[in-house]
Structure formats: C-alpha cells, structure tokens
Amino acid sequence: MTDRDALPDAPHVPVLLRPLLRAVAPVSGTWLDGTFGAGGYARGLLEAGADKVIGVDRDPAVFEMAEAWRGAYGDRLELVEGTFSELDTYSDELLDGVVLDLGVSSMQLDQADRGFSFMRDGPLDMRMSQEGPSAADLVNETDEAELADILYQYGEERASRRIAKAIVEARKTQPFETTQQLVKVIERCLPRPKPGQSHPATRSFQGLRIAVNDEFGQLIEGLEAAERALKPGGLLAVVSFHSLEDRVVKRFFAARSSTGGGGSRHAPVQQTLDPAFEITVKGDGPDAEELAENPRARSARLRVGRRTNAPAGKADRTQLGLPKLVTGEKKGKRR
C-alpha cells in the first residue's frame, strides 16, 4: 500500500510513508508503531502486509479519534497507552519491526487547548500525556539561567538569554497562563520576521515542548528499547524532523552498527563488539512528489537499521550528541 486512497477514512498520508514502506518491504509479522498519532504509519503497515501492529502513544486523545476506523482491522491492530521508551514491554514476542515518527502530531498543533501552537491562543500546556508539569509551570517556576539553557539547547534559540530575562520579568507582574501571553513577550525580544522566515516564537516553543515531554530522554530510551525488542532481521525505522533529533538517531545507529575501534598510538585498543544493527537507509529525505504535496516535509529524514543476531546492548550516551543543560556554562553567541 502506497496510496492514501487505500486507507479507510485516512485524513492524510504521514511524512515519508511511501519511502518508509519501500525501505522495509516486504512487510510481515508483528510491528510496533511507537508514535501512533493519527494512525497513518500503523495503517500503512497493515495495508502493506503486517499481520499485526501494536500502536503506542502517550496521548489518550489519539485513541478516541481512532475509534471511528480501528474496527476495520479487528485484532490486527492493538492500541496501548504508554511511552515508546518502554516499547520492549508491550509484546510477549520479539518484533519484526518498529517505526518511530518523532514529529509533533498536526492534530495536537491544531487543538488550541493543547497549547503546542504559537499561532492559536490557548492554555500554555504542551503535555503530550496530559499529565505532569505543563509549559506554564516551566516558564513560571524555572530560574532564568536554566530557562535560557532550555531555549538554547532544545530550541536552538540564539537569543535565549534575552528571552529568558524577559519571561522572568513578565511573570513577576502576571504568571503565564496562555500561549499568546508568551508569544507577545518573545515577539518583543526579536525583530519582526522577513517574508519566508519562521515565526519568532518557533524555536522557543520547540525548546519548551521538548523539555516538558522529556523528548530526548524518551528518544534514546526508545532506541535502546527497540534494540531489545527486535528479532534478528527485524527493522527499526525512524523519521526525524529537526537536526537535534536526527543527530542523535544517526549517532545511535553508527554506534550500534560499529564493531569498535582498533586503537592507535594516541588511544588504547577498544573492545571489539558485535554490531547490533546493519544500516540500510542513511538519512533519506522526501522526494519531489512529497514536497509538492507537503512542503513541511522538507526537513524530514528517514533512517533504517536491520537488527543482527548480536545481543542487545547500550550506546555510549556521551557520544550521541544529546543536548546537555548545564546552568551557567557559556554556550556560543547567545544574546
């Protein structure tokens, strides 16, 4: 299945679905979709030949929306409310494949009351699971230095210090409760964007969302869980949407497909390891057809690895390019 018309009541085709299905063909056995969302990848896998798909999401709202169509697949589709960092606990048998789509669901962005969008006014929330501290809690309670670190390291916002200072000053008068309250403060800190440039709040909202949902912690734990969950020959396919995520995924696959170093006169010989993955797709992007259909797919990257029969292990997290929040450390030319 590579056509959206083959999907019953499908609202859209997920980013890179067609190249993903080509990369993992032929599809069979049991797969796990660790970021279920609107169910596009799960549907695609089922139509392509998967015997069963386990759809996992931490947002309970997505399962309510799936009720209208999930019955068409019967027992072939199992839905689990949980995080993909624990995906190795959702099946009694090893999996034939795992798919992770690291982008934010358009459904969440479109719902003003979820607080993800700087284009719509709503509660400053951003919690995918709808539990735990919200973005409002973060901006109202985090000290200025740590807040600047979040905006810089997770959002890559170069004006992070200026924005963090403005947030702290503004909350003295009135605590932040809505998205537009925060947007107005950020807009005052940055120049008006030129045509074609992103909204001034884009990077700050990204940084806050990542922090609220511990997205990088979830990512590395999810990659390691997939390594444990896959059978020999099983496939791990990951779609990422910004450079920070893609860097971590790329380095994870590189580390877990390596046999270790042979050493040199400057460094000792490293332990030889059996590689856990064979890399089959190295960061492919959308084709011209998909870009014409969805220009927002431009930054998306697909990486795929095939599981070997080596024992599952762990990558050295210090080598994966994970952002580190170190309060007070100098980090580039932040203003």
Short mmCIF file of N, CA and C in Angstrom, two decimals, residues 140-266:
data_model
loop_
_atom_site.label_atom_id
_atom_site.label_comp_id
_atom_site.label_asym_id
_atom_site.label_seq_id
_atom_site.Cartn_x
_atom_site.Cartn_y
_atom_site.Cartn_z
N ASN A 140 6.90 29.62 34.51
CA ASN A 140 6.61 30.39 35.72
C ASN A 140 7.53 30.06 36.88
N GLU A 141 8.16 28.88 36.86
CA GLU A 141 8.91 28.43 38.03
C GLU A 141 10.40 28.22 37.79
N THR A 142 10.83 28.06 36.55
CA THR A 142 12.23 27.78 36.26
C THR A 142 13.06 29.06 36.39
N ASP A 143 14.25 28.96 36.97
CA ASP A 143 15.07 30.16 37.12
C ASP A 143 15.61 30.58 35.75
N GLU A 144 16.04 31.83 35.69
CA GLU A 144 16.37 32.44 34.41
C GLU A 144 17.47 31.71 33.66
N ALA A 145 18.54 31.30 34.35
CA ALA A 145 19.66 30.64 33.68
C ALA A 145 19.25 29.31 33.08
N GLU A 146 18.49 28.52 33.84
CA GLU A 146 18.07 27.22 33.33
C GLU A 146 17.08 27.38 32.18
N LEU A 147 16.21 28.36 32.29
CA LEU A 147 15.25 28.62 31.22
C LEU A 147 15.98 29.00 29.93
N ALA A 148 17.02 29.82 30.05
CA ALA A 148 17.82 30.17 28.87
C ALA A 148 18.47 28.94 28.26
N ASP A 149 18.95 28.04 29.12
CA ASP A 149 19.56 26.80 28.63
C ASP A 149 18.56 25.95 27.86
N ILE A 150 17.34 25.86 28.36
CA ILE A 150 16.30 25.08 27.68
C ILE A 150 16.04 25.64 26.29
N LEU A 151 15.87 26.97 26.21
CA LEU A 151 15.56 27.60 24.93
C LEU A 151 16.73 27.46 23.95
N TYR A 152 17.94 27.52 24.46
CA TYR A 152 19.13 27.45 23.59
C TYR A 152 19.43 26.02 23.16
N GLN A 153 19.46 25.10 24.11
CA GLN A 153 19.90 23.74 23.79
C GLN A 153 18.81 22.90 23.14
N TYR A 154 17.56 23.10 23.51
CA TYR A 154 16.47 22.33 22.93
C TYR A 154 15.82 23.04 21.75
N GLY A 155 15.79 24.37 21.79
CA GLY A 155 15.16 25.13 20.72
C GLY A 155 16.14 25.74 19.75
N GLU A 156 17.44 25.71 20.08
CA GLU A 156 18.49 26.34 19.27
C GLU A 156 18.20 27.83 19.05
N GLU A 157 17.63 28.45 20.08
CA GLU A 157 17.30 29.87 20.04
C GLU A 157 18.52 30.68 20.51
N ARG A 158 19.12 31.42 19.60
CA ARG A 158 20.34 32.15 19.92
C ARG A 158 20.08 33.36 20.83
N ALA A 159 18.86 33.85 20.85
CA ALA A 159 18.52 34.96 21.74
C ALA A 159 17.93 34.44 23.05
N SER A 160 18.34 33.28 23.46
CA SER A 160 17.71 32.62 24.61
C SER A 160 17.85 33.41 25.91
N ARG A 161 18.99 34.02 26.14
CA ARG A 161 19.17 34.77 27.38
C ARG A 161 18.25 35.98 27.44
N ARG A 162 18.15 36.66 26.30
CA ARG A 162 17.28 37.84 26.25
C ARG A 162 15.82 37.44 26.49
N ILE A 163 15.40 36.36 25.88
CA ILE A 163 14.02 35.90 26.02
C ILE A 163 13.76 35.42 27.45
N ALA A 164 14.70 34.66 28.01
CA ALA A 164 14.52 34.16 29.37
C ALA A 164 14.42 35.32 30.37
N LYS A 165 15.24 36.34 30.18
CA LYS A 165 15.18 37.50 31.08
C LYS A 165 13.83 38.19 30.96
N ALA A 166 13.33 38.33 29.74
CA ALA A 166 12.03 38.99 29.54
C ALA A 166 10.90 38.17 30.16
N ILE A 167 10.99 36.84 30.06
CA ILE A 167 9.97 35.97 30.65
C ILE A 167 9.95 36.13 32.17
N VAL A 168 11.13 36.12 32.77
CA VAL A 168 11.21 36.23 34.22
C VAL A 168 10.68 37.59 34.69
N GLU A 169 10.98 38.65 33.96
CA GLU A 169 10.46 39.97 34.32
C GLU A 169 8.94 40.01 34.19
N ALA A 170 8.43 39.44 33.10
CA ALA A 170 6.98 39.50 32.85
C ALA A 170 6.19 38.70 33.87
N ARG A 171 6.73 37.58 34.31
CA ARG A 171 5.97 36.74 35.24
C ARG A 171 5.90 37.33 36.65
N LYS A 172 6.74 38.32 36.93
CA LYS A 172 6.65 39.00 38.23
C LYS A 172 5.33 39.75 38.35
N THR A 173 4.86 40.26 37.22
CA THR A 173 3.61 41.02 37.20
C THR A 173 2.41 40.11 37.05
N GLN A 174 2.52 39.14 36.16
CA GLN A 174 1.40 38.22 35.91
C GLN A 174 1.94 36.87 35.45
N PRO A 175 1.60 35.80 36.15
CA PRO A 175 2.06 34.47 35.73
C PRO A 175 1.55 34.14 34.34
N PHE A 176 2.33 33.37 33.60
CA PHE A 176 1.92 32.95 32.26
C PHE A 176 0.85 31.86 32.35
N GLU A 177 -0.22 32.06 31.60
CA GLU A 177 -1.30 31.08 31.56
C GLU A 177 -1.65 30.65 30.13
N THR A 178 -1.42 31.53 29.15
CA THR A 178 -1.82 31.23 27.78
C THR A 178 -0.64 31.31 26.81
N THR A 179 -0.82 30.69 25.65
CA THR A 179 0.24 30.70 24.63
C THR A 179 0.50 32.12 24.13
N GLN A 180 -0.55 32.91 23.94
CA GLN A 180 -0.35 34.24 23.38
C GLN A 180 0.34 35.19 24.36
N GLN A 181 0.16 34.97 25.65
CA GLN A 181 0.94 35.76 26.61
C GLN A 181 2.42 35.57 26.36
N LEU A 182 2.82 34.32 26.17
CA LEU A 182 4.24 34.01 25.94
C LEU A 182 4.69 34.51 24.57
N VAL A 183 3.86 34.34 23.56
CA VAL A 183 4.22 34.79 22.22
C VAL A 183 4.51 36.28 22.21
N LYS A 184 3.70 37.08 22.88
CA LYS A 184 3.89 38.53 22.89
C LYS A 184 5.22 38.92 23.52
N VAL A 185 5.60 38.22 24.60
CA VAL A 185 6.88 38.52 25.24
C VAL A 185 8.03 38.17 24.30
N ILE A 186 7.95 37.02 23.63
CA ILE A 186 9.02 36.61 22.71
C ILE A 186 9.11 37.57 21.54
N GLU A 187 7.97 37.99 21.00
CA GLU A 187 7.97 38.90 19.85
C GLU A 187 8.64 40.22 20.19
N ARG A 188 8.50 40.67 21.43
CA ARG A 188 9.15 41.93 21.83
C ARG A 188 10.66 41.79 21.90
N CYS A 189 11.16 40.57 22.00
CA CYS A 189 12.60 40.34 22.13
C CYS A 189 13.31 40.18 20.80
N LEU A 190 12.56 39.93 19.74
CA LEU A 190 13.17 39.61 18.45
C LEU A 190 12.65 40.53 17.36
N PRO A 191 13.44 40.74 16.31
CA PRO A 191 12.98 41.59 15.20
C PRO A 191 11.83 40.94 14.45
N ARG A 192 11.03 41.76 13.81
CA ARG A 192 9.92 41.25 13.02
C ARG A 192 10.47 40.37 11.89
N PRO A 193 9.93 39.18 11.69
CA PRO A 193 10.49 38.28 10.67
C PRO A 193 10.26 38.81 9.26
N LYS A 194 11.22 38.56 8.37
CA LYS A 194 11.07 38.92 6.97
C LYS A 194 10.21 37.86 6.27
N PRO A 195 9.67 38.18 5.11
CA PRO A 195 8.86 37.19 4.38
C PRO A 195 9.63 35.88 4.18
N GLY A 196 8.98 34.78 4.48
CA GLY A 196 9.62 33.48 4.34
C GLY A 196 10.32 32.99 5.58
N GLN A 197 10.55 33.87 6.56
CA GLN A 197 11.19 33.46 7.81
C GLN A 197 10.15 32.89 8.77
N SER A 198 10.62 32.04 9.68
CA SER A 198 9.73 31.42 10.65
C SER A 198 9.28 32.43 11.70
N HIS A 199 8.20 32.11 12.37
CA HIS A 199 7.67 32.97 13.43
C HIS A 199 8.70 33.11 14.55
N PRO A 200 8.82 34.27 15.18
CA PRO A 200 9.82 34.46 16.24
C PRO A 200 9.71 33.47 17.39
N ALA A 201 8.52 32.93 17.64
CA ALA A 201 8.34 32.02 18.78
C ALA A 201 8.62 30.57 18.44
N THR A 202 8.93 30.27 17.18
CA THR A 202 9.08 28.87 16.74
C THR A 202 10.09 28.11 17.59
N ARG A 203 11.27 28.65 17.74
CA ARG A 203 12.34 27.92 18.43
C ARG A 203 12.07 27.83 19.94
N SER A 204 11.54 28.88 20.51
CA SER A 204 11.26 28.85 21.95
C SER A 204 10.18 27.83 22.27
N PHE A 205 9.14 27.77 21.45
CA PHE A 205 8.08 26.79 21.68
C PHE A 205 8.60 25.38 21.49
N GLN A 206 9.49 25.19 20.53
CA GLN A 206 10.10 23.87 20.36
C GLN A 206 10.88 23.47 21.60
N GLY A 207 11.70 24.38 22.11
CA GLY A 207 12.51 24.07 23.28
C GLY A 207 11.67 23.73 24.49
N LEU A 208 10.61 24.50 24.72
CA LEU A 208 9.73 24.23 25.86
C LEU A 208 9.02 22.90 25.71
N ARG A 209 8.54 22.61 24.49
CA ARG A 209 7.83 21.35 24.26
C ARG A 209 8.74 20.15 24.52
N ILE A 210 9.98 20.24 24.05
CA ILE A 210 10.94 19.15 24.25
C ILE A 210 11.20 18.95 25.73
N ALA A 211 11.36 20.06 26.47
CA ALA A 211 11.64 19.95 27.90
C ALA A 211 10.45 19.39 28.66
N VAL A 212 9.25 19.87 28.36
CA VAL A 212 8.04 19.42 29.07
C VAL A 212 7.85 17.92 28.91
N ASN A 213 8.15 17.40 27.72
CA ASN A 213 7.88 16.00 27.43
C ASN A 213 9.12 15.11 27.49
N ASP A 214 10.24 15.65 27.95
CA ASP A 214 11.49 14.88 28.05
C ASP A 214 11.74 14.11 26.75
N GLU A 215 11.66 14.80 25.63
CA GLU A 215 11.69 14.12 24.35
C GLU A 215 13.02 13.46 24.05
N PHE A 216 14.14 14.05 24.49
CA PHE A 216 15.42 13.41 24.21
C PHE A 216 15.66 12.21 25.12
N GLY A 217 15.21 12.28 26.36
CA GLY A 217 15.28 11.12 27.22
C GLY A 217 14.46 9.98 26.68
N GLN A 218 13.23 10.32 26.20
CA GLN A 218 12.37 9.32 25.59
C GLN A 218 13.01 8.73 24.34
N LEU A 219 13.67 9.57 23.54
CA LEU A 219 14.24 9.12 22.28
C LEU A 219 15.33 8.07 22.49
N ILE A 220 16.31 8.37 23.32
CA ILE A 220 17.41 7.42 23.47
C ILE A 220 16.94 6.15 24.15
N GLU A 221 16.03 6.28 25.13
CA GLU A 221 15.49 5.07 25.77
C GLU A 221 14.66 4.26 24.79
N GLY A 222 13.96 4.95 23.89
CA GLY A 222 13.17 4.25 22.88
C GLY A 222 14.03 3.51 21.88
N LEU A 223 15.14 4.12 21.46
CA LEU A 223 16.05 3.45 20.54
C LEU A 223 16.65 2.20 21.18
N GLU A 224 17.05 2.32 22.43
CA GLU A 224 17.60 1.16 23.14
C GLU A 224 16.54 0.08 23.36
N ALA A 225 15.30 0.50 23.66
CA ALA A 225 14.22 -0.47 23.84
C ALA A 225 13.92 -1.20 22.54
N ALA A 226 13.99 -0.49 21.41
CA ALA A 226 13.77 -1.12 20.11
C ALA A 226 14.84 -2.17 19.83
N GLU A 227 16.06 -1.86 20.19
CA GLU A 227 17.14 -2.84 20.01
C GLU A 227 16.86 -4.13 20.78
N ARG A 228 16.32 -3.97 21.98
CA ARG A 228 15.98 -5.15 22.79
C ARG A 228 14.76 -5.89 22.24
N ALA A 229 13.83 -5.15 21.63
CA ALA A 229 12.54 -5.72 21.24
C ALA A 229 12.57 -6.43 19.89
N LEU A 230 13.54 -6.11 19.03
CA LEU A 230 13.54 -6.63 17.67
C LEU A 230 14.18 -8.01 17.58
N LYS A 231 13.61 -8.85 16.74
CA LYS A 231 14.19 -10.16 16.47
C LYS A 231 15.33 -10.00 15.46
N PRO A 232 16.23 -10.96 15.34
CA PRO A 232 17.25 -10.87 14.29
C PRO A 232 16.59 -10.70 12.92
N GLY A 233 17.04 -9.72 12.17
CA GLY A 233 16.43 -9.39 10.89
C GLY A 233 15.33 -8.37 10.99
N GLY A 234 14.90 -8.03 12.22
CA GLY A 234 13.87 -7.02 12.41
C GLY A 234 14.39 -5.64 12.05
N LEU A 235 13.47 -4.74 11.71
CA LEU A 235 13.83 -3.42 11.21
C LEU A 235 13.39 -2.31 12.14
N LEU A 236 14.27 -1.34 12.34
CA LEU A 236 13.94 -0.12 13.08
C LEU A 236 13.98 1.04 12.12
N ALA A 237 12.83 1.70 11.91
CA ALA A 237 12.72 2.84 11.01
C ALA A 237 12.36 4.07 11.82
N VAL A 238 13.15 5.15 11.68
CA VAL A 238 12.94 6.37 12.45
C VAL A 238 12.85 7.56 11.51
N VAL A 239 11.78 8.34 11.67
CA VAL A 239 11.61 9.57 10.91
C VAL A 239 11.80 10.74 11.87
N SER A 240 12.76 11.59 11.59
CA SER A 240 13.03 12.76 12.43
C SER A 240 12.79 14.03 11.64
N PHE A 241 12.62 15.15 12.37
CA PHE A 241 12.22 16.39 11.72
C PHE A 241 13.12 17.58 12.01
N HIS A 242 14.02 17.48 12.96
CA HIS A 242 14.96 18.58 13.11
C HIS A 242 16.34 18.02 13.44
N SER A 243 17.34 18.87 13.26
CA SER A 243 18.73 18.41 13.27
C SER A 243 19.14 17.79 14.59
N LEU A 244 18.61 18.28 15.71
CA LEU A 244 18.98 17.72 17.01
C LEU A 244 18.57 16.26 17.11
N GLU A 245 17.32 15.96 16.74
CA GLU A 245 16.84 14.58 16.78
C GLU A 245 17.62 13.70 15.82
N ASP A 246 17.77 14.19 14.59
CA ASP A 246 18.43 13.37 13.58
C ASP A 246 19.87 13.07 13.95
N ARG A 247 20.54 14.02 14.59
CA ARG A 247 21.92 13.78 15.02
C ARG A 247 21.99 12.63 16.01
N VAL A 248 21.05 12.59 16.96
CA VAL A 248 21.04 11.52 17.96
C VAL A 248 20.77 10.17 17.29
N VAL A 249 19.77 10.13 16.39
CA VAL A 249 19.43 8.88 15.71
C VAL A 249 20.61 8.41 14.86
N LYS A 250 21.21 9.32 14.11
CA LYS A 250 22.35 8.98 13.26
C LYS A 250 23.50 8.41 14.08
N ARG A 251 23.82 9.05 15.20
CA ARG A 251 24.94 8.57 16.01
C ARG A 251 24.61 7.27 16.72
N PHE A 252 23.34 7.08 17.09
CA PHE A 252 22.94 5.81 17.70
C PHE A 252 23.17 4.67 16.71
N PHE A 253 22.67 4.82 15.51
CA PHE A 253 22.84 3.76 14.51
C PHE A 253 24.33 3.54 14.21
N ALA A 254 25.10 4.64 14.13
CA ALA A 254 26.53 4.49 13.85
C ALA A 254 27.21 3.72 14.98
N ALA A 255 26.87 4.07 16.22
CA ALA A 255 27.50 3.41 17.36
C ALA A 255 27.10 1.95 17.46
N ARG A 256 25.84 1.65 17.19
CA ARG A 256 25.35 0.28 17.37
C ARG A 256 25.56 -0.58 16.12
N SER A 257 26.11 0.00 15.05
CA SER A 257 26.46 -0.80 13.88
C SER A 257 27.97 -0.95 13.74
N SER A 258 28.70 -0.37 14.68
CA SER A 258 30.16 -0.41 14.65
C SER A 258 30.68 -1.63 15.39
N THR A 259 31.85 -2.10 14.99
CA THR A 259 32.50 -3.21 15.69
C THR A 259 33.52 -2.73 16.71
N GLY A 260 33.63 -1.41 16.88
CA GLY A 260 34.62 -0.89 17.81
C GLY A 260 35.89 -0.49 17.08
N GLY A 261 36.72 0.30 17.73
CA GLY A 261 37.92 0.82 17.10
C GLY A 261 39.12 -0.11 17.29
N GLY A 262 40.08 0.06 16.41
CA GLY A 262 41.28 -0.76 16.50
C GLY A 262 42.40 -0.10 17.27
N GLY A 263 42.16 1.12 17.75
CA GLY A 263 43.17 1.80 18.53
C GLY A 263 44.20 2.50 17.66
N SER A 264 45.06 3.28 18.30
CA SER A 264 46.14 3.99 17.61
C SER A 264 47.21 4.30 18.63
N ARG A 265 48.27 5.00 18.19
CA ARG A 265 49.33 5.34 19.15
C ARG A 265 48.86 6.39 20.15
N HIS A 266 47.69 7.03 19.88
CA HIS A 266 47.17 8.03 20.80
C HIS A 266 46.09 7.48 21.71
#
